[in-house]
Amino acid sequence: MQFSRRILGILMVMAAALALSACAGSDQSPEDDARQGFEDIKASINTVVSDPERAAAATALVDEQVRNFEEIAQVVESRQAAYRKLAADYNTPRSELDAALAAVRQSVRDNQRKVADTHRELVGTLTAEEWDELNKQTSKALQQAIAAARS
């Protein structure tokens, strides 16, 4: 339970940092920033992790996280289209709106769980020293991926 609170705390800090970093701007699109951030992590893993098997496992988990965020971006896009459709129809029954909002809440929880589980698995694959070297970069890449999913 303590570990999951720690992960939740990290995700909350990342969300706050994301909100602040949105003001900074960038020459690249958020998707490009996220893609580059994950590529940088994979390059760092190959430099920092001396065991080839653990390096390959960690790289595979980064690839899984990329897929998670690609899926989240698709969900956000379809959710926005659904919202526009519901908002355009003033005769939409309340039950349909409630069901759409419940589906969104469940989707958000499912996506948060997938990202947190993959992140937790990545941390477990690395030694404490390796994680200390990769933590800041990983947090930045996750923030960039969140920004890309929201854009």
Short mmCIF file of N, CA and C in Angstrom, two decimals:
data_model
loop_
_atom_site.label_atom_id
_atom_site.label_comp_id
_atom_site.label_asym_id
_atom_site.label_seq_id
_atom_site.Cartn_x
_atom_site.Cartn_y
_atom_site.Cartn_z
N MET A 1 0.82 -1.19 0.00
CA MET A 1 0.00 0.00 0.00
C MET A 1 0.87 1.25 0.00
N GLN A 2 1.96 1.22 0.78
CA GLN A 2 2.86 2.36 0.84
C GLN A 2 3.47 2.65 -0.52
N PHE A 3 3.85 1.58 -1.25
CA PHE A 3 4.48 1.76 -2.55
C PHE A 3 3.50 2.40 -3.54
N SER A 4 2.24 1.98 -3.52
CA SER A 4 1.27 2.57 -4.44
C SER A 4 1.01 4.02 -4.10
N ARG A 5 1.06 4.40 -2.83
CA ARG A 5 0.93 5.81 -2.46
C ARG A 5 2.11 6.60 -2.97
N ARG A 6 3.28 5.99 -2.94
CA ARG A 6 4.47 6.65 -3.44
C ARG A 6 4.33 6.89 -4.94
N ILE A 7 3.87 5.89 -5.67
CA ILE A 7 3.67 6.04 -7.12
C ILE A 7 2.63 7.13 -7.39
N LEU A 8 1.53 7.13 -6.62
CA LEU A 8 0.51 8.14 -6.79
C LEU A 8 1.09 9.52 -6.53
N GLY A 9 1.92 9.63 -5.50
CA GLY A 9 2.57 10.90 -5.20
C GLY A 9 3.46 11.35 -6.35
N ILE A 10 4.21 10.41 -6.91
CA ILE A 10 5.08 10.74 -8.04
C ILE A 10 4.24 11.21 -9.23
N LEU A 11 3.14 10.52 -9.50
CA LEU A 11 2.28 10.91 -10.61
C LEU A 11 1.67 12.29 -10.38
N MET A 12 1.33 12.61 -9.13
CA MET A 12 0.77 13.92 -8.81
C MET A 12 1.82 15.01 -9.03
N VAL A 13 3.05 14.75 -8.59
CA VAL A 13 4.13 15.72 -8.79
C VAL A 13 4.39 15.91 -10.28
N MET A 14 4.34 14.80 -11.02
CA MET A 14 4.56 14.90 -12.47
C MET A 14 3.46 15.72 -13.12
N ALA A 15 2.24 15.56 -12.68
CA ALA A 15 1.13 16.34 -13.24
C ALA A 15 1.32 17.82 -12.96
N ALA A 16 1.75 18.15 -11.74
CA ALA A 16 2.00 19.55 -11.40
C ALA A 16 3.15 20.11 -12.24
N ALA A 17 4.20 19.32 -12.40
CA ALA A 17 5.33 19.75 -13.21
C ALA A 17 4.90 19.93 -14.67
N LEU A 18 4.03 19.06 -15.12
CA LEU A 18 3.52 19.17 -16.48
C LEU A 18 2.76 20.47 -16.67
N ALA A 19 1.95 20.82 -15.69
CA ALA A 19 1.19 22.07 -15.78
C ALA A 19 2.13 23.27 -15.85
N LEU A 20 3.20 23.24 -15.08
CA LEU A 20 4.17 24.33 -15.10
C LEU A 20 4.98 24.34 -16.39
N SER A 21 5.34 23.17 -16.88
CA SER A 21 6.16 23.10 -18.08
C SER A 21 5.39 23.48 -19.33
N ALA A 22 4.08 23.43 -19.28
CA ALA A 22 3.28 23.79 -20.45
C ALA A 22 3.50 25.25 -20.83
N CYS A 23 3.86 26.06 -19.86
CA CYS A 23 4.10 27.47 -20.12
C CYS A 23 5.44 27.70 -20.82
N ALA A 24 6.36 26.76 -20.73
CA ALA A 24 7.71 26.95 -21.24
C ALA A 24 7.77 26.95 -22.77
N GLY A 25 6.96 26.15 -23.41
CA GLY A 25 6.93 26.09 -24.86
C GLY A 25 8.08 25.25 -25.42
N SER A 26 7.97 24.91 -26.70
CA SER A 26 8.98 24.09 -27.35
C SER A 26 8.84 24.27 -28.85
N ASP A 27 9.96 24.05 -29.56
CA ASP A 27 9.92 24.14 -31.01
C ASP A 27 9.29 22.91 -31.63
N GLN A 28 9.31 21.80 -30.89
CA GLN A 28 8.76 20.54 -31.39
C GLN A 28 7.33 20.38 -30.90
N SER A 29 6.61 19.49 -31.57
CA SER A 29 5.27 19.15 -31.11
C SER A 29 5.39 18.32 -29.83
N PRO A 30 4.34 18.28 -29.02
CA PRO A 30 4.39 17.44 -27.82
C PRO A 30 4.64 15.97 -28.14
N GLU A 31 4.10 15.49 -29.27
CA GLU A 31 4.32 14.11 -29.66
C GLU A 31 5.80 13.85 -29.97
N ASP A 32 6.44 14.81 -30.65
CA ASP A 32 7.87 14.67 -30.95
C ASP A 32 8.70 14.70 -29.68
N ASP A 33 8.34 15.59 -28.75
CA ASP A 33 9.04 15.65 -27.47
C ASP A 33 8.94 14.32 -26.73
N ALA A 34 7.74 13.75 -26.70
CA ALA A 34 7.53 12.48 -26.01
C ALA A 34 8.33 11.36 -26.67
N ARG A 35 8.25 11.29 -27.98
CA ARG A 35 8.98 10.27 -28.73
C ARG A 35 10.49 10.37 -28.45
N GLN A 36 11.01 11.61 -28.49
CA GLN A 36 12.43 11.82 -28.25
C GLN A 36 12.80 11.47 -26.81
N GLY A 37 11.92 11.81 -25.87
CA GLY A 37 12.18 11.48 -24.47
C GLY A 37 12.30 9.99 -24.24
N PHE A 38 11.41 9.21 -24.84
CA PHE A 38 11.48 7.75 -24.69
C PHE A 38 12.71 7.18 -25.40
N GLU A 39 13.07 7.74 -26.55
CA GLU A 39 14.28 7.29 -27.23
C GLU A 39 15.52 7.59 -26.39
N ASP A 40 15.53 8.75 -25.74
CA ASP A 40 16.65 9.11 -24.86
C ASP A 40 16.76 8.14 -23.69
N ILE A 41 15.62 7.75 -23.14
CA ILE A 41 15.63 6.78 -22.03
C ILE A 41 16.24 5.46 -22.49
N LYS A 42 15.81 4.99 -23.67
CA LYS A 42 16.34 3.71 -24.16
C LYS A 42 17.84 3.79 -24.38
N ALA A 43 18.32 4.91 -24.90
CA ALA A 43 19.76 5.09 -25.09
C ALA A 43 20.48 5.10 -23.74
N SER A 44 19.90 5.77 -22.76
CA SER A 44 20.51 5.82 -21.43
C SER A 44 20.52 4.46 -20.76
N ILE A 45 19.45 3.71 -20.96
CA ILE A 45 19.39 2.36 -20.38
C ILE A 45 20.55 1.53 -20.91
N ASN A 46 20.78 1.62 -22.20
CA ASN A 46 21.87 0.84 -22.80
C ASN A 46 23.24 1.29 -22.31
N THR A 47 23.34 2.52 -21.85
CA THR A 47 24.59 3.03 -21.30
C THR A 47 24.74 2.69 -19.82
N VAL A 48 23.64 2.84 -19.06
CA VAL A 48 23.69 2.71 -17.60
C VAL A 48 23.62 1.26 -17.14
N VAL A 49 22.80 0.45 -17.78
CA VAL A 49 22.58 -0.93 -17.33
C VAL A 49 23.62 -1.83 -17.97
N SER A 50 24.44 -2.47 -17.13
CA SER A 50 25.54 -3.28 -17.65
C SER A 50 25.10 -4.69 -18.05
N ASP A 51 24.04 -5.20 -17.44
CA ASP A 51 23.55 -6.54 -17.76
C ASP A 51 22.68 -6.47 -19.02
N PRO A 52 23.10 -7.13 -20.10
CA PRO A 52 22.35 -7.05 -21.36
C PRO A 52 20.91 -7.55 -21.26
N GLU A 53 20.67 -8.57 -20.45
CA GLU A 53 19.30 -9.09 -20.32
C GLU A 53 18.39 -8.08 -19.64
N ARG A 54 18.87 -7.47 -18.56
CA ARG A 54 18.06 -6.47 -17.87
C ARG A 54 17.90 -5.21 -18.73
N ALA A 55 18.93 -4.86 -19.48
CA ALA A 55 18.84 -3.71 -20.38
C ALA A 55 17.77 -3.97 -21.45
N ALA A 56 17.75 -5.18 -22.00
CA ALA A 56 16.74 -5.52 -23.00
C ALA A 56 15.34 -5.51 -22.39
N ALA A 57 15.21 -6.03 -21.17
CA ALA A 57 13.91 -6.04 -20.49
C ALA A 57 13.45 -4.61 -20.21
N ALA A 58 14.36 -3.76 -19.76
CA ALA A 58 14.00 -2.38 -19.46
C ALA A 58 13.62 -1.63 -20.74
N THR A 59 14.34 -1.87 -21.81
CA THR A 59 14.03 -1.24 -23.10
C THR A 59 12.65 -1.69 -23.59
N ALA A 60 12.35 -2.97 -23.42
CA ALA A 60 11.03 -3.49 -23.81
C ALA A 60 9.93 -2.81 -23.00
N LEU A 61 10.19 -2.55 -21.72
CA LEU A 61 9.19 -1.87 -20.89
C LEU A 61 9.00 -0.41 -21.33
N VAL A 62 10.06 0.23 -21.76
CA VAL A 62 9.93 1.59 -22.30
C VAL A 62 9.08 1.55 -23.56
N ASP A 63 9.32 0.56 -24.42
CA ASP A 63 8.49 0.41 -25.62
C ASP A 63 7.03 0.17 -25.26
N GLU A 64 6.80 -0.62 -24.21
CA GLU A 64 5.43 -0.85 -23.74
C GLU A 64 4.79 0.45 -23.26
N GLN A 65 5.58 1.28 -22.59
CA GLN A 65 5.05 2.55 -22.11
C GLN A 65 4.71 3.46 -23.29
N VAL A 66 5.51 3.41 -24.33
CA VAL A 66 5.20 4.17 -25.55
C VAL A 66 3.85 3.73 -26.10
N ARG A 67 3.65 2.42 -26.17
CA ARG A 67 2.36 1.90 -26.67
C ARG A 67 1.22 2.33 -25.75
N ASN A 68 1.46 2.32 -24.44
CA ASN A 68 0.42 2.77 -23.50
C ASN A 68 -0.01 4.19 -23.81
N PHE A 69 0.97 5.07 -24.03
CA PHE A 69 0.63 6.47 -24.29
C PHE A 69 0.04 6.67 -25.67
N GLU A 70 0.42 5.87 -26.63
CA GLU A 70 -0.23 5.94 -27.95
C GLU A 70 -1.70 5.56 -27.82
N GLU A 71 -1.97 4.54 -27.03
CA GLU A 71 -3.35 4.13 -26.79
C GLU A 71 -4.13 5.23 -26.06
N ILE A 72 -3.50 5.86 -25.09
CA ILE A 72 -4.15 6.94 -24.35
C ILE A 72 -4.49 8.08 -25.30
N ALA A 73 -3.59 8.42 -26.20
CA ALA A 73 -3.84 9.50 -27.15
C ALA A 73 -5.04 9.17 -28.03
N GLN A 74 -5.15 7.91 -28.46
CA GLN A 74 -6.30 7.50 -29.27
C GLN A 74 -7.59 7.58 -28.46
N VAL A 75 -7.53 7.19 -27.19
CA VAL A 75 -8.71 7.24 -26.33
C VAL A 75 -9.15 8.68 -26.13
N VAL A 76 -8.19 9.57 -25.90
CA VAL A 76 -8.52 10.98 -25.69
C VAL A 76 -9.16 11.55 -26.95
N GLU A 77 -8.61 11.21 -28.10
CA GLU A 77 -9.17 11.71 -29.36
C GLU A 77 -10.60 11.22 -29.57
N SER A 78 -10.85 9.94 -29.33
CA SER A 78 -12.21 9.41 -29.52
C SER A 78 -13.16 9.97 -28.47
N ARG A 79 -12.65 10.18 -27.26
CA ARG A 79 -13.49 10.76 -26.20
C ARG A 79 -13.91 12.18 -26.57
N GLN A 80 -12.99 12.97 -27.12
CA GLN A 80 -13.33 14.33 -27.52
C GLN A 80 -14.38 14.33 -28.63
N ALA A 81 -14.26 13.40 -29.56
CA ALA A 81 -15.26 13.30 -30.64
C ALA A 81 -16.62 12.92 -30.06
N ALA A 82 -16.62 12.02 -29.09
CA ALA A 82 -17.89 11.62 -28.45
C ALA A 82 -18.50 12.79 -27.70
N TYR A 83 -17.66 13.56 -27.01
CA TYR A 83 -18.17 14.74 -26.30
C TYR A 83 -18.81 15.73 -27.26
N ARG A 84 -18.13 15.99 -28.38
CA ARG A 84 -18.67 16.93 -29.37
C ARG A 84 -20.03 16.44 -29.88
N LYS A 85 -20.14 15.15 -30.11
CA LYS A 85 -21.40 14.59 -30.60
C LYS A 85 -22.50 14.74 -29.56
N LEU A 86 -22.19 14.42 -28.31
CA LEU A 86 -23.19 14.56 -27.25
C LEU A 86 -23.57 16.02 -27.02
N ALA A 87 -22.59 16.91 -27.08
CA ALA A 87 -22.86 18.33 -26.85
C ALA A 87 -23.71 18.93 -27.97
N ALA A 88 -23.58 18.40 -29.17
CA ALA A 88 -24.33 18.93 -30.30
C ALA A 88 -25.80 18.51 -30.25
N ASP A 89 -26.11 17.46 -29.54
CA ASP A 89 -27.49 16.96 -29.47
C ASP A 89 -28.09 17.34 -28.13
N TYR A 90 -28.94 18.38 -28.14
CA TYR A 90 -29.56 18.85 -26.90
C TYR A 90 -30.61 17.88 -26.35
N ASN A 91 -30.97 16.89 -27.15
CA ASN A 91 -31.96 15.91 -26.71
C ASN A 91 -31.32 14.65 -26.12
N THR A 92 -30.03 14.68 -25.90
CA THR A 92 -29.35 13.53 -25.33
C THR A 92 -29.89 13.27 -23.93
N PRO A 93 -30.35 12.06 -23.67
CA PRO A 93 -30.88 11.75 -22.33
C PRO A 93 -29.79 11.81 -21.26
N ARG A 94 -30.18 12.17 -20.07
CA ARG A 94 -29.25 12.28 -18.95
C ARG A 94 -28.52 10.95 -18.72
N SER A 95 -29.23 9.84 -18.86
CA SER A 95 -28.62 8.52 -18.63
C SER A 95 -27.47 8.28 -19.61
N GLU A 96 -27.60 8.76 -20.84
CA GLU A 96 -26.53 8.59 -21.83
C GLU A 96 -25.31 9.43 -21.46
N LEU A 97 -25.55 10.65 -20.97
CA LEU A 97 -24.45 11.49 -20.52
C LEU A 97 -23.74 10.86 -19.32
N ASP A 98 -24.53 10.37 -18.36
CA ASP A 98 -23.96 9.72 -17.18
C ASP A 98 -23.13 8.50 -17.57
N ALA A 99 -23.64 7.71 -18.51
CA ALA A 99 -22.91 6.53 -18.96
C ALA A 99 -21.60 6.92 -19.65
N ALA A 100 -21.64 7.98 -20.44
CA ALA A 100 -20.42 8.45 -21.12
C ALA A 100 -19.39 8.92 -20.10
N LEU A 101 -19.84 9.65 -19.10
CA LEU A 101 -18.90 10.12 -18.06
C LEU A 101 -18.35 8.96 -17.24
N ALA A 102 -19.17 7.97 -16.95
CA ALA A 102 -18.69 6.80 -16.21
C ALA A 102 -17.65 6.04 -17.03
N ALA A 103 -17.87 5.95 -18.32
CA ALA A 103 -16.92 5.27 -19.19
C ALA A 103 -15.59 6.03 -19.23
N VAL A 104 -15.67 7.35 -19.24
CA VAL A 104 -14.45 8.17 -19.23
C VAL A 104 -13.69 7.95 -17.93
N ARG A 105 -14.40 7.98 -16.80
CA ARG A 105 -13.74 7.77 -15.51
C ARG A 105 -13.06 6.40 -15.45
N GLN A 106 -13.74 5.38 -15.94
CA GLN A 106 -13.15 4.03 -15.94
C GLN A 106 -11.94 3.97 -16.86
N SER A 107 -12.03 4.60 -18.01
CA SER A 107 -10.92 4.63 -18.95
C SER A 107 -9.71 5.32 -18.35
N VAL A 108 -9.93 6.43 -17.66
CA VAL A 108 -8.84 7.14 -17.01
C VAL A 108 -8.18 6.25 -15.96
N ARG A 109 -8.99 5.60 -15.14
CA ARG A 109 -8.43 4.70 -14.11
C ARG A 109 -7.64 3.56 -14.74
N ASP A 110 -8.19 2.96 -15.79
CA ASP A 110 -7.50 1.84 -16.46
C ASP A 110 -6.17 2.29 -17.05
N ASN A 111 -6.17 3.45 -17.69
CA ASN A 111 -4.94 3.95 -18.29
C ASN A 111 -3.91 4.32 -17.23
N GLN A 112 -4.35 4.94 -16.14
CA GLN A 112 -3.44 5.26 -15.05
C GLN A 112 -2.82 3.99 -14.49
N ARG A 113 -3.63 2.97 -14.34
CA ARG A 113 -3.14 1.70 -13.79
C ARG A 113 -2.09 1.07 -14.72
N LYS A 114 -2.36 1.09 -16.04
CA LYS A 114 -1.41 0.50 -16.99
C LYS A 114 -0.07 1.24 -16.96
N VAL A 115 -0.13 2.56 -16.97
CA VAL A 115 1.09 3.35 -16.96
C VAL A 115 1.85 3.12 -15.66
N ALA A 116 1.14 3.15 -14.53
CA ALA A 116 1.79 2.95 -13.22
C ALA A 116 2.38 1.54 -13.11
N ASP A 117 1.65 0.53 -13.59
CA ASP A 117 2.16 -0.85 -13.53
C ASP A 117 3.42 -1.03 -14.37
N THR A 118 3.42 -0.45 -15.56
CA THR A 118 4.59 -0.55 -16.42
C THR A 118 5.77 0.19 -15.80
N HIS A 119 5.49 1.36 -15.23
CA HIS A 119 6.53 2.14 -14.58
C HIS A 119 7.11 1.37 -13.38
N ARG A 120 6.22 0.80 -12.60
CA ARG A 120 6.66 0.01 -11.43
C ARG A 120 7.52 -1.18 -11.86
N GLU A 121 7.13 -1.81 -12.96
CA GLU A 121 7.89 -2.95 -13.47
C GLU A 121 9.27 -2.50 -13.95
N LEU A 122 9.33 -1.33 -14.59
CA LEU A 122 10.61 -0.78 -15.04
C LEU A 122 11.52 -0.52 -13.84
N VAL A 123 10.98 0.11 -12.81
CA VAL A 123 11.77 0.40 -11.61
C VAL A 123 12.27 -0.90 -10.99
N GLY A 124 11.43 -1.94 -10.96
CA GLY A 124 11.82 -3.22 -10.40
C GLY A 124 12.88 -3.95 -11.21
N THR A 125 12.97 -3.64 -12.49
CA THR A 125 13.95 -4.28 -13.36
C THR A 125 15.35 -3.71 -13.12
N LEU A 126 15.41 -2.47 -12.67
CA LEU A 126 16.69 -1.77 -12.50
C LEU A 126 17.18 -1.86 -11.06
N THR A 127 18.48 -1.74 -10.88
CA THR A 127 19.03 -1.64 -9.53
C THR A 127 18.77 -0.22 -9.02
N ALA A 128 18.95 -0.04 -7.72
CA ALA A 128 18.73 1.29 -7.13
C ALA A 128 19.66 2.32 -7.75
N GLU A 129 20.89 1.96 -7.98
CA GLU A 129 21.86 2.89 -8.57
C GLU A 129 21.46 3.25 -10.01
N GLU A 130 21.03 2.25 -10.77
CA GLU A 130 20.61 2.50 -12.15
C GLU A 130 19.37 3.40 -12.17
N TRP A 131 18.45 3.12 -11.27
CA TRP A 131 17.24 3.93 -11.22
C TRP A 131 17.56 5.37 -10.83
N ASP A 132 18.50 5.56 -9.91
CA ASP A 132 18.90 6.91 -9.52
C ASP A 132 19.39 7.69 -10.74
N GLU A 133 20.11 7.03 -11.62
CA GLU A 133 20.63 7.70 -12.82
C GLU A 133 19.53 7.96 -13.86
N LEU A 134 18.52 7.12 -13.91
CA LEU A 134 17.49 7.22 -14.96
C LEU A 134 16.21 7.91 -14.49
N ASN A 135 16.02 8.08 -13.21
CA ASN A 135 14.76 8.57 -12.66
C ASN A 135 14.34 9.92 -13.22
N LYS A 136 15.22 10.91 -13.19
CA LYS A 136 14.87 12.25 -13.65
C LYS A 136 14.49 12.24 -15.12
N GLN A 137 15.26 11.53 -15.91
CA GLN A 137 14.99 11.46 -17.35
C GLN A 137 13.66 10.74 -17.62
N THR A 138 13.40 9.69 -16.87
CA THR A 138 12.15 8.95 -17.03
C THR A 138 10.95 9.81 -16.67
N SER A 139 11.07 10.55 -15.58
CA SER A 139 9.98 11.44 -15.16
C SER A 139 9.70 12.49 -16.23
N LYS A 140 10.76 13.04 -16.80
CA LYS A 140 10.59 14.05 -17.86
C LYS A 140 9.89 13.45 -19.07
N ALA A 141 10.29 12.25 -19.47
CA ALA A 141 9.67 11.60 -20.63
C ALA A 141 8.19 11.32 -20.37
N LEU A 142 7.86 10.89 -19.15
CA LEU A 142 6.45 10.65 -18.82
C LEU A 142 5.65 11.94 -18.86
N GLN A 143 6.23 13.03 -18.39
CA GLN A 143 5.55 14.32 -18.45
C GLN A 143 5.30 14.73 -19.90
N GLN A 144 6.30 14.51 -20.75
CA GLN A 144 6.14 14.84 -22.16
C GLN A 144 5.07 13.97 -22.81
N ALA A 145 5.01 12.70 -22.43
CA ALA A 145 4.01 11.80 -23.00
C ALA A 145 2.60 12.20 -22.55
N ILE A 146 2.48 12.63 -21.30
CA ILE A 146 1.18 13.10 -20.81
C ILE A 146 0.75 14.32 -21.58
N ALA A 147 1.67 15.25 -21.79
CA ALA A 147 1.36 16.46 -22.57
C ALA A 147 0.93 16.12 -23.99
N ALA A 148 1.63 15.16 -24.58
CA ALA A 148 1.29 14.76 -25.95
C ALA A 148 -0.10 14.12 -26.00
N ALA A 149 -0.43 13.32 -25.01
CA ALA A 149 -1.74 12.65 -24.99
C ALA A 149 -2.86 13.68 -24.83
N ARG A 150 -2.57 14.75 -24.13
CA ARG A 150 -3.59 15.78 -23.89
C ARG A 150 -3.75 16.75 -25.05
N SER A 151 -2.74 16.79 -25.93
CA SER A 151 -2.79 17.80 -27.02
C SER A 151 -3.66 17.34 -28.17
#
